[in-house]
Coordinates of C-alpha atoms in Angstrom, one line a residue:
Chain T
M1143 CA -17.1 11.4 98.1
T1144 CA -19.7 13.2 96.1
A1145 CA -22.2 14.0 98.9
G1146 CA -23.4 17.6 98.5
L1147 CA -22.2 17.8 94.9
S1148 CA -24.8 17.9 92.2
V1149 CA -22.5 17.3 89.2
V1150 CA -19.3 15.5 90.2
G1151 CA -19.7 11.8 89.8
E1152 CA -23.0 12.1 87.9
P1153 CA -23.2 11.3 84.2
L1154 CA -24.9 14.3 82.5
P1155 CA -26.0 14.7 78.9
R1156 CA -23.9 17.2 76.9
Y1157 CA -25.6 20.6 76.7
D1158 CA -25.0 20.7 73.0
G1159 CA -26.0 17.1 72.3
I1160 CA -29.6 17.7 71.2
G1161 CA -28.4 20.3 68.7
H1162 CA -25.8 17.9 67.3
V1163 CA -28.1 14.8 66.9
T1164 CA -30.9 16.9 65.3
G1165 CA -28.6 18.8 63.0
Q1166 CA -29.8 22.1 64.5
T1167 CA -26.4 23.2 65.8
R1168 CA -25.4 26.3 63.8
F1169 CA -21.9 26.0 62.5
T1170 CA -20.2 29.1 61.1
D1171 CA -20.9 28.4 57.5
D1172 CA -24.6 27.6 58.2
L1173 CA -25.1 31.4 58.7
A1174 CA -26.0 33.7 55.9
F1175 CA -26.6 37.4 55.9
P1176 CA -28.3 39.7 53.4
G1177 CA -25.9 41.2 50.9
M1178 CA -23.1 38.8 52.0
L1179 CA -20.0 38.8 49.8
H1180 CA -17.6 35.9 49.3
L1181 CA -13.9 36.3 49.8
K1182 CA -11.4 34.0 48.0
V1183 CA -7.6 34.3 48.0
V1184 CA -5.0 34.3 45.2
R1185 CA -2.2 32.0 46.5
S1186 CA 1.4 31.5 45.5
P1187 CA 1.9 28.5 43.1
L1188 CA 5.6 28.5 44.0
H1189 CA 7.5 27.5 47.2
H1190 CA 9.6 30.7 47.1
A1191 CA 9.4 33.6 44.8
R1192 CA 9.8 37.3 44.4
V1193 CA 6.5 39.0 43.6
R1194 CA 7.2 41.4 40.7
G1195 CA 3.7 42.3 39.9
V1196 CA 0.0 41.6 40.3
D1197 CA -2.4 42.3 37.4
L1198 CA -6.1 42.6 38.5
S1199 CA -7.4 44.0 35.2
E1200 CA -9.0 40.7 33.9
A1201 CA -10.3 39.8 37.3
E1202 CA -12.0 43.1 37.7
R1203 CA -14.1 42.4 34.6
V1204 CA -15.7 39.3 36.0
P1205 CA -19.4 39.8 36.6
G1206 CA -20.0 40.0 40.3
F1207 CA -16.4 41.2 41.2
V1208 CA -16.6 43.8 43.9
R1209 CA -13.1 44.6 44.9
A1210 CA -9.7 43.2 45.7
L1211 CA -7.5 43.6 48.8
T1212 CA -3.7 43.7 48.7
H1213 CA -1.1 44.2 51.4
A1214 CA -1.5 48.0 50.9
D1215 CA -5.0 47.6 52.3
V1216 CA -3.9 45.9 55.5
P1217 CA -3.2 48.5 58.3
H1218 CA -0.7 46.3 60.1
N1219 CA 0.3 43.7 57.5
V1220 CA 3.2 41.9 59.3
Y1221 CA 2.3 40.1 62.5
T1222 CA 3.2 37.2 64.8
I1223 CA 0.3 35.2 66.3
L1224 CA 2.3 34.8 69.6
G1225 CA 3.0 38.5 69.7
L1226 CA 0.3 38.6 72.3
I1227 CA 2.5 36.8 74.7
G1228 CA 5.6 38.8 73.8
V1229 CA 7.1 36.6 71.0
E1230 CA 9.2 38.5 68.5
P1231 CA 9.8 39.5 65.7
E1232 CA 6.6 40.1 63.7
E1233 CA 7.2 38.0 60.6
E1234 CA 4.1 36.7 58.9
F1235 CA 2.4 38.7 56.1
V1236 CA -1.4 38.8 56.1
L1237 CA -1.0 39.4 52.3
A1238 CA 2.3 39.0 50.6
E1239 CA 4.4 42.1 49.7
D1240 CA 7.5 41.5 47.6
R1241 CA 8.1 37.9 48.4
V1242 CA 6.2 34.6 48.9
R1243 CA 7.8 32.0 51.1
Y1244 CA 5.5 28.9 50.8
M1245 CA 3.3 27.4 48.2
G1246 CA -0.2 28.6 49.0
E1247 CA 0.8 31.9 50.7
P1248 CA -1.9 34.5 50.2
I1249 CA -1.1 37.4 47.8
V1250 CA -4.4 39.0 47.0
A1251 CA -8.0 38.7 48.3
V1252 CA -10.9 39.0 46.0
L1253 CA -14.5 39.9 47.1
A1254 CA -17.4 39.1 44.9
E1255 CA -21.2 38.7 44.9
T1256 CA -21.1 34.9 44.7
E1257 CA -18.6 32.2 45.6
A1258 CA -18.5 31.2 41.9
A1259 CA -17.6 34.8 40.8
A1260 CA -14.9 35.0 43.5
N1261 CA -13.4 31.8 42.3
D1262 CA -13.6 33.0 38.7
A1263 CA -11.9 36.3 39.6
V1264 CA -9.2 34.6 41.5
A1265 CA -8.4 32.4 38.5
R1266 CA -8.0 35.6 36.4
V1267 CA -5.5 37.4 38.6
R1268 CA -2.2 37.4 36.8
L1269 CA 0.9 37.0 39.0
D1270 CA 4.3 38.0 37.8
L1271 CA 6.6 35.9 40.0
E1272 CA 10.4 35.3 39.9
E1273 CA 11.1 31.9 41.3
L1274 CA 13.8 31.8 44.0
P1275 CA 15.7 28.7 45.3
A1276 CA 13.6 27.0 47.9
V1277 CA 14.8 25.1 51.0
L1278 CA 12.4 22.2 51.9
D1279 CA 14.6 20.3 54.3
M1280 CA 15.6 21.3 57.8
E1281 CA 19.2 20.1 57.7
E1282 CA 19.7 22.0 54.4
A1283 CA 18.1 25.1 55.9
L1284 CA 20.7 25.1 58.7
Q1285 CA 23.6 25.1 56.3
P1286 CA 25.4 28.5 56.1
D1287 CA 24.7 28.9 52.3
A1288 CA 21.1 27.9 52.5
P1289 CA 18.4 30.3 51.1
V1290 CA 17.2 32.6 53.8
V1291 CA 13.5 32.1 54.5
T1292 CA 12.7 34.8 57.0
H1293 CA 12.6 38.5 56.3
W1294 CA 14.8 39.2 59.3
G1295 CA 17.8 37.2 58.5
N1296 CA 18.3 33.5 59.5
N1297 CA 16.5 30.2 59.5
T1298 CA 16.2 29.5 63.2
F1299 CA 13.8 31.2 65.7
M1300 CA 15.9 33.0 68.3
Y1301 CA 15.3 32.2 72.0
E1302 CA 16.7 35.1 74.1
G1303 CA 19.6 35.3 71.7
W1304 CA 20.1 31.5 71.2
P1305 CA 19.3 29.6 68.0
C1306 CA 17.4 27.0 70.0
R1307 CA 15.4 26.5 73.3
R1308 CA 18.0 25.2 75.7
I1309 CA 17.9 23.3 79.0
R1310 CA 21.1 22.8 81.0
Y1311 CA 20.6 20.7 84.1
G1312 CA 23.4 18.9 85.9
D1313 CA 26.4 17.7 83.9
V1314 CA 25.5 15.3 81.1
E1315 CA 29.2 14.5 80.2
A1316 CA 29.8 13.4 83.8
G1317 CA 26.6 11.3 83.6
F1318 CA 27.8 9.6 80.3
A1319 CA 31.2 8.9 81.9
Q1320 CA 29.6 7.2 84.8
A1321 CA 27.1 5.2 82.7
D1322 CA 27.3 1.4 82.0
H1323 CA 25.6 1.8 78.7
I1324 CA 25.0 4.6 76.1
V1325 CA 21.7 4.2 74.3
E1326 CA 21.1 6.4 71.2
G1327 CA 18.0 6.9 69.0
E1328 CA 16.9 9.1 66.2
Y1329 CA 13.2 9.6 65.6
R1330 CA 11.7 11.4 62.6
T1331 CA 8.0 12.3 62.2
S1332 CA 6.1 13.7 59.3
P1333 CA 3.8 16.8 59.1
I1334 CA 0.2 15.8 59.9
E1335 CA -2.9 17.7 58.7
H1336 CA -5.7 18.0 61.3
A1337 CA -8.3 17.5 58.5
P1338 CA -11.3 18.7 60.4
V1339 CA -14.5 17.8 58.6
E1340 CA -15.7 21.4 58.9
P1341 CA -13.3 23.7 57.0
T1342 CA -11.9 26.8 58.7
G1343 CA -14.0 29.9 58.2
A1344 CA -15.3 33.2 59.4
I1345 CA -18.1 35.6 58.4
A1346 CA -17.7 39.3 59.4
V1347 CA -20.8 41.4 59.6
P1348 CA -20.9 45.2 59.9
E1349 CA -23.1 46.3 62.9
P1350 CA -24.5 49.8 63.5
G1351 CA -22.1 52.0 65.4
G1352 CA -18.9 50.9 63.7
R1353 CA -18.7 47.5 65.3
Y1354 CA -18.1 44.2 63.4
A1355 CA -19.7 40.9 64.4
V1356 CA -17.3 38.1 63.5
H1357 CA -18.7 34.6 63.4
T1358 CA -15.9 32.2 63.4
N1359 CA -15.1 28.5 64.1
T1360 CA -11.7 29.4 65.7
Q1361 CA -10.6 27.4 68.7
A1362 CA -9.1 30.6 70.2
L1363 CA -11.8 33.2 70.2
Y1364 CA -10.1 36.0 72.1
F1365 CA -6.7 35.2 70.8
S1366 CA -8.2 35.7 67.3
L1367 CA -10.0 38.9 68.4
D1368 CA -6.9 40.5 69.8
N1369 CA -4.7 39.6 66.7
T1370 CA -7.4 40.9 64.4
A1371 CA -7.5 44.1 66.3
I1372 CA -3.7 44.5 66.0
I1373 CA -3.7 43.6 62.3
L1374 CA -6.6 46.0 61.5
Q1375 CA -5.4 48.6 64.0
V1376 CA -8.8 49.0 65.7
Q1377 CA -9.8 49.0 69.4
P1378 CA -10.8 45.5 70.4
N1379 CA -14.2 46.8 71.5
R1380 CA -15.1 47.3 67.9
L1381 CA -14.9 43.6 67.3
H1382 CA -17.6 41.3 68.5
F1383 CA -16.3 37.7 68.1
V1384 CA -19.0 35.0 68.1
G1385 CA -17.9 31.4 68.3
G1386 CA -17.4 28.3 70.4
T1387 CA -19.0 25.9 67.9
V1388 CA -16.1 24.1 66.1
G1389 CA -16.6 21.3 63.7
G1390 CA -13.4 19.6 64.6
G1391 CA -10.2 21.5 65.4
F1392 CA -7.4 19.5 67.0
G1393 CA -5.3 22.6 67.1
G1394 CA -5.8 23.3 63.4
K1395 CA -8.1 26.2 64.2
V1396 CA -6.0 28.2 66.6
D1397 CA -4.1 30.2 64.0
V1398 CA -5.5 33.6 63.1
I1399 CA -6.0 33.3 59.3
V1400 CA -9.5 33.9 58.1
E1401 CA -10.8 36.5 60.6
P1402 CA -8.6 39.5 59.7
L1403 CA -9.3 39.3 56.0
A1404 CA -13.0 38.7 56.4
T1405 CA -13.2 41.7 58.8
L1406 CA -11.1 43.9 56.6
G1407 CA -13.4 43.0 53.7
A1408 CA -16.4 44.0 55.7
M1409 CA -14.7 47.3 56.7
R1410 CA -13.8 48.2 53.1
T1411 CA -17.2 47.3 51.6
G1412 CA -19.7 47.8 54.4
R1413 CA -21.1 44.4 53.7
P1414 CA -21.0 41.0 55.4
V1415 CA -18.0 39.0 54.1
R1416 CA -17.7 35.2 54.2
Y1417 CA -14.2 33.6 54.0
V1418 CA -14.3 29.8 54.3
F1419 CA -11.6 27.5 53.2
S1420 CA -12.2 25.0 50.4
R1421 CA -11.3 21.4 51.2
Q1422 CA -8.1 21.9 49.1
E1423 CA -7.1 24.9 51.2
E1424 CA -7.9 23.1 54.4
M1425 CA -5.6 20.2 53.4
Q1426 CA -2.8 22.1 51.6
V1427 CA -2.6 25.6 53.1
S1428 CA -3.8 25.3 56.7
S1429 CA -1.0 24.6 59.1
T1430 CA 0.1 21.1 60.1
R1431 CA 1.8 19.4 63.0
A1432 CA 5.5 20.1 62.5
A1433 CA 7.8 17.5 61.1
E1434 CA 10.4 16.7 63.8
T1435 CA 13.8 15.1 63.9
I1436 CA 14.6 14.1 67.5
R1437 CA 17.9 12.7 68.6
I1438 CA 18.3 11.2 72.0
R1439 CA 21.5 10.0 73.7
D1440 CA 21.0 8.4 77.1
G1441 CA 23.5 7.3 79.7
V1442 CA 22.1 4.3 81.6
M1443 CA 23.2 2.2 84.5
A1444 CA 23.0 -1.6 84.4
D1445 CA 19.8 -1.5 86.6
G1446 CA 18.0 0.6 84.0
T1447 CA 18.4 3.9 85.8
I1448 CA 19.0 6.8 83.4
V1449 CA 21.7 9.1 84.6
A1450 CA 22.1 11.5 81.7
R1451 CA 20.1 12.5 78.6
Q1452 CA 21.1 14.7 75.7
V1453 CA 18.4 15.7 73.3
T1454 CA 18.6 17.6 70.0
N1455 CA 15.3 18.3 68.3
Y1456 CA 14.6 20.1 65.0
F1457 CA 11.0 21.3 64.4
D1458 CA 10.1 22.3 60.9
C1459 CA 7.9 25.4 61.4
G1460 CA 7.7 26.0 57.6
A1461 CA 7.8 29.6 56.4
Y1462 CA 6.4 31.2 59.5
S1463 CA 6.7 30.1 63.1
R1464 CA 3.1 30.7 64.2
Q1465 CA 2.6 28.6 67.5
T1466 CA 5.7 26.5 67.0
P1467 CA 8.1 28.5 69.3
Y1468 CA 5.7 27.7 72.1
S1469 CA 5.4 24.0 71.1
I1470 CA 9.2 23.8 71.3
T1471 CA 9.3 25.2 74.8
K1472 CA 6.7 22.6 75.9
F1473 CA 8.8 19.9 74.1
A1474 CA 11.9 21.0 76.0
A1475 CA 10.2 20.9 79.3
N1476 CA 9.0 17.4 78.6
A1477 CA 12.1 16.0 76.9
A1478 CA 12.9 13.8 79.9
G1479 CA 9.4 12.4 79.8
P1480 CA 7.7 11.5 83.1
Y1481 CA 11.1 10.2 84.3
T1482 CA 13.6 11.7 86.8
I1483 CA 17.0 12.2 85.2
P1484 CA 19.7 14.1 87.1
N1485 CA 21.7 15.4 84.1
V1486 CA 19.8 16.7 81.1
H1487 CA 20.9 18.8 78.1
V1488 CA 18.3 19.9 75.5
D1489 CA 18.7 21.9 72.3
A1490 CA 15.4 22.3 70.5
Y1491 CA 15.5 24.2 67.2
C1492 CA 12.6 25.9 65.4
V1493 CA 13.8 25.7 61.8
Y1494 CA 12.3 27.8 58.9
T1495 CA 11.9 26.2 55.5
N1496 CA 9.7 27.0 52.5
R1497 CA 7.1 24.4 53.5
T1498 CA 3.6 25.1 54.7
P1499 CA 3.7 26.6 58.1
S1500 CA 3.2 24.2 61.0
S1501 CA 1.5 25.1 64.2
A1502 CA -0.4 23.6 67.1
M1503 CA -1.8 20.1 67.1
R1504 CA -3.1 17.8 69.9
G1505 CA -0.4 17.6 72.5
F1506 CA 1.2 20.8 71.3
G1507 CA 4.9 19.9 71.0
V1508 CA 4.8 17.1 73.5
T1509 CA 3.2 14.2 71.6
M1510 CA 6.1 13.4 69.2
G1511 CA 8.6 13.9 72.0
H1512 CA 6.8 11.3 74.1
F1513 CA 6.7 8.9 71.2
A1514 CA 10.5 9.2 71.0
V1515 CA 11.0 9.0 74.7
E1516 CA 8.8 5.9 75.1
V1517 CA 10.6 4.1 72.2
Q1518 CA 13.8 5.1 73.8
M1519 CA 12.6 3.5 77.1
D1520 CA 12.0 0.2 75.3
K1521 CA 15.5 0.4 73.8
I1522 CA 17.0 0.9 77.2
A1523 CA 15.1 -2.1 78.6
E1524 CA 16.4 -4.2 75.7
R1525 CA 20.0 -3.0 76.2
C1526 CA 19.9 -3.7 79.9
G1527 CA 18.1 -7.0 79.5
L1528 CA 15.3 -5.7 81.7
D1529 CA 11.5 -5.8 81.5
P1530 CA 10.2 -2.5 80.0
W1531 CA 7.9 -2.1 83.0
T1532 CA 10.8 -2.3 85.3
V1533 CA 12.8 0.4 83.5
R1534 CA 9.8 2.8 83.6
F1535 CA 9.0 2.2 87.3
R1536 CA 12.6 2.7 88.3
N1537 CA 12.9 6.0 86.5
A1538 CA 9.3 7.3 87.2
H1539 CA 8.8 10.7 88.7
R1540 CA 8.4 10.6 92.5
N1541 CA 7.1 13.4 94.6
G1542 CA 9.9 15.7 95.5
D1543 CA 12.0 14.9 92.4
V1544 CA 13.3 17.9 90.5
K1545 CA 12.6 18.1 86.8
P1546 CA 15.1 19.5 84.3
H1547 CA 13.3 22.8 84.1
R1548 CA 13.6 23.1 87.9
K1549 CA 10.1 22.4 88.8
V1550 CA 9.6 20.2 91.9
T1551 CA 7.3 17.2 91.3
A1552 CA 4.3 17.6 93.6
D1553 CA 1.6 15.5 91.9
A1554 CA 3.3 12.3 90.6
T1555 CA 1.0 9.5 89.6
L1556 CA 2.9 7.6 87.0
I1557 CA 3.6 4.6 89.2
E1558 CA 0.0 4.3 90.4
T1559 CA -1.2 4.8 86.8
M1560 CA 1.1 2.0 85.5
Q1561 CA 0.0 -0.3 88.4
A1562 CA -3.7 0.3 87.4
A1563 CA -2.8 -0.3 83.7
A1564 CA -1.1 -3.5 84.6
R1565 CA -4.2 -4.7 86.4
L1566 CA -6.4 -3.7 83.5
V1567 CA -4.4 -5.8 81.0
G1568 CA -4.0 -8.7 83.4
H1569 CA -0.2 -8.2 83.7
E1570 CA 1.2 -9.4 87.0
L1571 CA 3.9 -7.0 88.2
P1572 CA 6.9 -8.3 90.2
P1573 CA 6.7 -7.5 93.9
E1574 CA 9.3 -4.7 93.7
L1575 CA 7.1 -2.8 91.2
A1576 CA 3.8 -3.7 92.9
A1577 CA 5.0 -2.3 96.2
M1578 CA 6.2 1.1 94.8
T1579 CA 4.4 4.4 95.3
S1580 CA 5.0 8.0 94.2
A1581 CA 5.9 8.9 97.8
P1582 CA 9.3 10.8 98.0
R1583 CA 12.4 8.7 97.7
D1584 CA 13.8 7.4 101.0
G1585 CA 15.8 10.0 102.9
Q1586 CA 15.5 12.6 100.2
E1587 CA 13.4 15.6 100.8
G1588 CA 14.4 17.3 97.6
G1589 CA 14.4 14.3 95.3
R1590 CA 17.4 13.0 93.4
Chain G
M329 CA -26.5 29.6 31.2
A330 CA -30.3 29.8 31.5
S331 CA -31.7 28.8 34.9
V332 CA -33.9 25.7 35.1
V333 CA -36.9 24.8 37.3
V334 CA -36.5 21.5 39.2
A335 CA -39.4 19.9 41.0
F336 CA -39.1 17.2 43.7
T337 CA -40.4 16.3 47.1
L338 CA -38.6 17.3 50.2
G339 CA -39.7 15.6 53.4
G340 CA -42.8 14.5 51.5
R341 CA -43.8 18.0 50.4
P342 CA -43.5 19.2 46.8
V343 CA -40.9 21.9 46.2
E344 CA -39.9 23.7 43.0
V345 CA -36.6 25.6 42.8
L346 CA -35.2 27.9 40.1
T347 CA -31.5 27.3 39.9
S348 CA -28.5 27.0 37.7
P349 CA -28.5 23.8 35.7
L350 CA -25.0 23.1 37.2
A351 CA -26.1 23.5 40.8
T352 CA -25.7 20.5 43.1
L353 CA -28.4 19.2 45.4
Q354 CA -26.2 20.3 48.3
Q355 CA -26.1 23.9 47.1
V356 CA -29.9 24.0 46.6
L357 CA -30.6 22.4 50.0
R358 CA -28.2 24.6 52.0
G359 CA -28.5 27.8 50.0
Q360 CA -32.1 28.0 48.8
L361 CA -34.1 25.7 51.1
G362 CA -32.4 26.4 54.4
R363 CA -31.5 22.8 55.1
T364 CA -28.3 23.4 57.1
S365 CA -28.2 19.9 58.6
V366 CA -26.7 19.1 55.1
K367 CA -23.1 19.9 55.8
D368 CA -20.4 21.2 53.5
G369 CA -17.1 19.4 54.3
C370 CA -15.4 18.8 51.0
R371 CA -17.6 19.1 47.9
Q372 CA -15.8 16.1 46.4
G373 CA -17.7 13.1 47.8
G374 CA -15.0 12.4 50.3
C375 CA -16.5 13.1 53.7
G376 CA -20.2 12.1 53.7
S377 CA -21.2 15.1 55.8
C378 CA -23.7 16.3 53.1
T379 CA -25.4 12.9 53.0
V380 CA -29.2 13.0 52.3
L381 CA -31.7 10.3 51.3
V382 CA -33.0 10.2 47.7
D383 CA -35.8 7.7 47.4
G384 CA -34.6 6.3 50.7
E385 CA -31.0 5.7 49.5
P386 CA -28.1 7.7 51.1
V387 CA -26.3 9.9 48.6
V388 CA -23.6 12.6 48.9
S389 CA -25.6 15.6 47.8
C390 CA -22.4 17.5 46.8
L391 CA -21.8 15.3 43.8
L392 CA -25.5 15.1 42.7
P393 CA -26.7 17.7 40.1
V394 CA -30.0 18.9 41.4
Q395 CA -31.6 18.1 38.1
E396 CA -31.0 14.4 38.9
V397 CA -33.6 14.5 41.7
A398 CA -36.4 15.8 39.5
G399 CA -39.6 13.9 40.5
R400 CA -37.8 12.0 43.3
A401 CA -38.2 12.1 47.1
V402 CA -35.4 13.9 49.0
T403 CA -35.1 13.6 52.8
T404 CA -32.8 15.5 55.1
L405 CA -32.4 15.1 58.9
E406 CA -34.9 18.0 59.4
D407 CA -37.5 15.7 58.0
L408 CA -36.8 12.9 60.4
T409 CA -36.6 15.1 63.5
P410 CA -39.9 15.0 65.5
V411 CA -41.4 18.3 66.6
E412 CA -41.1 17.0 70.2
G413 CA -38.3 14.7 71.3
L414 CA -35.9 12.7 69.2
S415 CA -36.1 10.0 66.6
R416 CA -35.0 6.5 67.6
V417 CA -31.7 6.9 65.8
Q418 CA -31.1 10.4 67.3
R419 CA -31.9 9.1 70.8
A420 CA -29.4 6.3 70.3
F421 CA -26.7 8.7 69.1
L422 CA -27.3 11.0 72.0
D423 CA -27.3 8.2 74.6
A424 CA -24.2 6.5 73.2
N425 CA -22.3 9.8 72.7
G426 CA -22.1 8.8 69.1
F427 CA -20.8 12.3 68.2
Q428 CA -18.2 14.8 69.5
C429 CA -18.2 18.0 67.4
G430 CA -21.4 17.1 65.7
Y431 CA -20.4 18.1 62.2
C432 CA -20.6 14.6 60.7
T433 CA -23.6 13.5 62.8
P434 CA -26.5 14.3 60.4
G435 CA -24.8 12.3 57.6
M436 CA -24.0 9.5 60.0
E437 CA -27.6 9.3 61.1
L438 CA -29.1 9.4 57.6
A439 CA -26.7 6.6 56.6
T440 CA -27.9 4.7 59.7
E441 CA -31.6 5.3 58.8
A442 CA -31.0 3.9 55.3
L443 CA -29.2 0.9 56.7
L444 CA -31.8 0.0 59.3
T445 CA -34.6 0.4 56.8
R446 CA -33.1 -2.3 54.6
N447 CA -31.5 -4.4 57.3
P448 CA -33.0 -4.2 60.8
S449 CA -30.4 -6.5 62.3
P450 CA -27.0 -5.5 60.8
S451 CA -23.8 -7.1 61.9
R452 CA -20.9 -4.9 63.1
A453 CA -19.3 -5.5 59.6
E454 CA -22.5 -4.5 57.9
I455 CA -22.7 -1.3 60.0
E456 CA -19.0 -0.5 59.2
D457 CA -19.7 -1.0 55.5
A458 CA -22.9 1.2 55.6
L459 CA -21.0 4.1 57.3
S460 CA -17.8 3.7 55.3
G461 CA -18.5 6.8 53.2
N462 CA -18.9 9.0 56.3
V463 CA -15.8 10.5 57.9
C464 CA -15.5 11.3 61.6
R465 CA -12.3 12.9 62.8
C466 CA -13.2 13.2 66.5
T467 CA -14.7 10.0 68.0
G468 CA -12.6 7.1 66.5
Y469 CA -15.9 5.7 65.4
E470 CA -16.5 3.2 68.3
P471 CA -19.3 5.2 70.0
I472 CA -20.9 5.7 66.6
L473 CA -20.9 2.0 65.9
A474 CA -22.3 1.4 69.3
A475 CA -25.1 4.0 68.7
V476 CA -26.1 2.3 65.5
E477 CA -26.3 -1.1 67.3
A478 CA -28.4 0.5 70.0
A479 CA -30.7 2.1 67.4
A480 CA -31.1 -1.3 65.7
A481 CA -31.9 -3.0 69.0
A482 CA -34.4 -0.3 69.9
A483 CA -36.1 -0.7 66.6
R484 CA -36.4 -4.4 67.2
G485 CA -38.0 -3.7 70.6
E486 CA -35.0 -4.8 72.6
D487 CA -33.6 -3.0 75.6
V488 CA -31.3 -0.3 74.3
R489 CA -28.8 -0.8 77.1

C-alpha cells in the first residue's frame, strides 16, 4: 500500500521534538526585546455595570508608568471575531466604553517599564462604576423582563432573522405519532476552562518602515492578524505575525484578545510591548467552553429505529458571542449524531448572559451534543429492551443516507468502526450486526 | 528596597546576581540568566513548569526567593543537555512521545532526573508520586509515565523498548 511513498506508513520523529525535550523551543514569553514595555489591564470587578468614570491620576504617578490606553485610543473599538466570515453585528469592545458586561471585562490598559510597575499602576486606577442588575442564567436571560446584555437589543444571537439556528427536516410530529415509544432527555453541561499550562500572550515589536512584528501563541495566526488589522485600522501588510508554537491551546487560544492591545501599545509608544495573561486571568477571564442545556425528544419504533428527533439547545455564550454562533451551527448539523433519522427539528440558541464569554473548545460545539446523543441512545436501548450496540447499528449512517442538513452521506464508517471496537474489547456481536456494512440500504439509492 | 547580591552555582559554575530581595529564583533564571527552559505557567506553585533542581532536589522556582539558594547548587535543563545529542531522560521522552506541546516537558524531565537519582527502579506508583507536582494538559500523562519507565530501564542498562 505504501510503495513509492516515503512518509505514509512510516513512524517519523516530530520535527519539534528535539526542541521540546531539550527546553530549547522558544515560546512567546521566552522572547525579550530591548526597551520592552509591559501591558496590564484594568478589569471590571462587577458582572454588569455602567462606567461613570475612570481616574488615572494616581496610576500615572507610579514610577515606571508610561501611558494608559482607553477605548478612545482604539481606532475600531467594537468588533466581532467572526466578522471575517460575515457574522454580524459587531458587538465586543476591545476596551469598555460606558458599560461592562462581565466580571473581568477590560476597561483600561496600562503600559509600564516593568511588570511590577504595570501591576502597581493597574491597582491604582480608580473606577467609578454603577452596578446594574446582572443575568447569570440562560433561562432567566430569555425572559421578556430580563436585563439586556447586548448593546444592540436582545439576549439571543440572531440567525438570518431567527433567534436560534434552525433545522427543519421531514415532519417530526408525524414521526412522533407513528412511534411506539417517546424517549426524552435533558442534558446540562458546565463551562470548562481550557487551562493551558502556557498562558495566552503576545509581544508586539515595532520594525523599521512602519511594520509591527507580533509574536503570539495564538492558535489562529492569520485570523488574529486580520482582526488586529480591522481593530487598528491598518493594512494587514503592516502586521507581521509570528507564531505556531503554542503551549497548549485546546481552542482557548483562538480568540483575538492580546494581539490588538499589544500592537496598539507598540504603535502608541514606539516600543516593544508584552501582554501576557497571569494565571488568574487565564482561568477567570479567558473564554471557556459554553455551558449547554440540551433537550432531546425522540420518537422510536419497537426495534430501536429512531423515526423523529426534536432538539432544543441553549448555549451560554456569556457577554459576547465570539466563536459560539459557529459552534452552534456545528451542533445543529450534528444533532442527529452519526445516525440516520428521517424527521428532525432543531432549535439551537446562542444566549447572552453576564458571564465570562465562552468560545471554541475541542470539538467546537459538537462534543457536548454527542455526549447527550450517546446517553440518549442508551436510554432508547433500555426503553426498547435492546442491546445498546443493536440500537446504534440499526440507526447508523449508511452511504446514500441523507442527513438533516441535506448532505448525502458518502463516507460512512460507523458500522465498521463499531465492529472493530467490538473486536478490540472482545465483545462478540450477534450475526445481524457482524454482517452489516455501510453499503447503501437495499433498494434505496438515495437513502431513507 | 535596596538590591542584594546573591551568589550560587548554576550548572556547576559560580554566578552572582544583583537583584531585588523579593525576586524569585524563577524571575532571576528567566529574566537575568536567560534560562528559558524554566517555564512560567502560574507563579503559584501549581503547575510545576518552572521546576529546577536545587542541590539535586526538584523545587518550583516560582515560589523560592532567590536569596534561599545562596551558596547552593542550581541546575536547569540547559545544564543537563549535552552539546551533541540528548541525555538519557531526553532520549526516552523523545522516543516515547512523552510530550505534546512541550511546555511542561523541562519540568517533567527535571522531576524525572531527581527521581532516578534517588531511586533507579521506581514503580509506576513511585513515578506518579514523583511527577504529581507537574501538570500536563495535553498528553493524559500515559506517554510521560512510559518515558520515565524507559529512562529508568535505559539507566539500568536494559533494552529501552
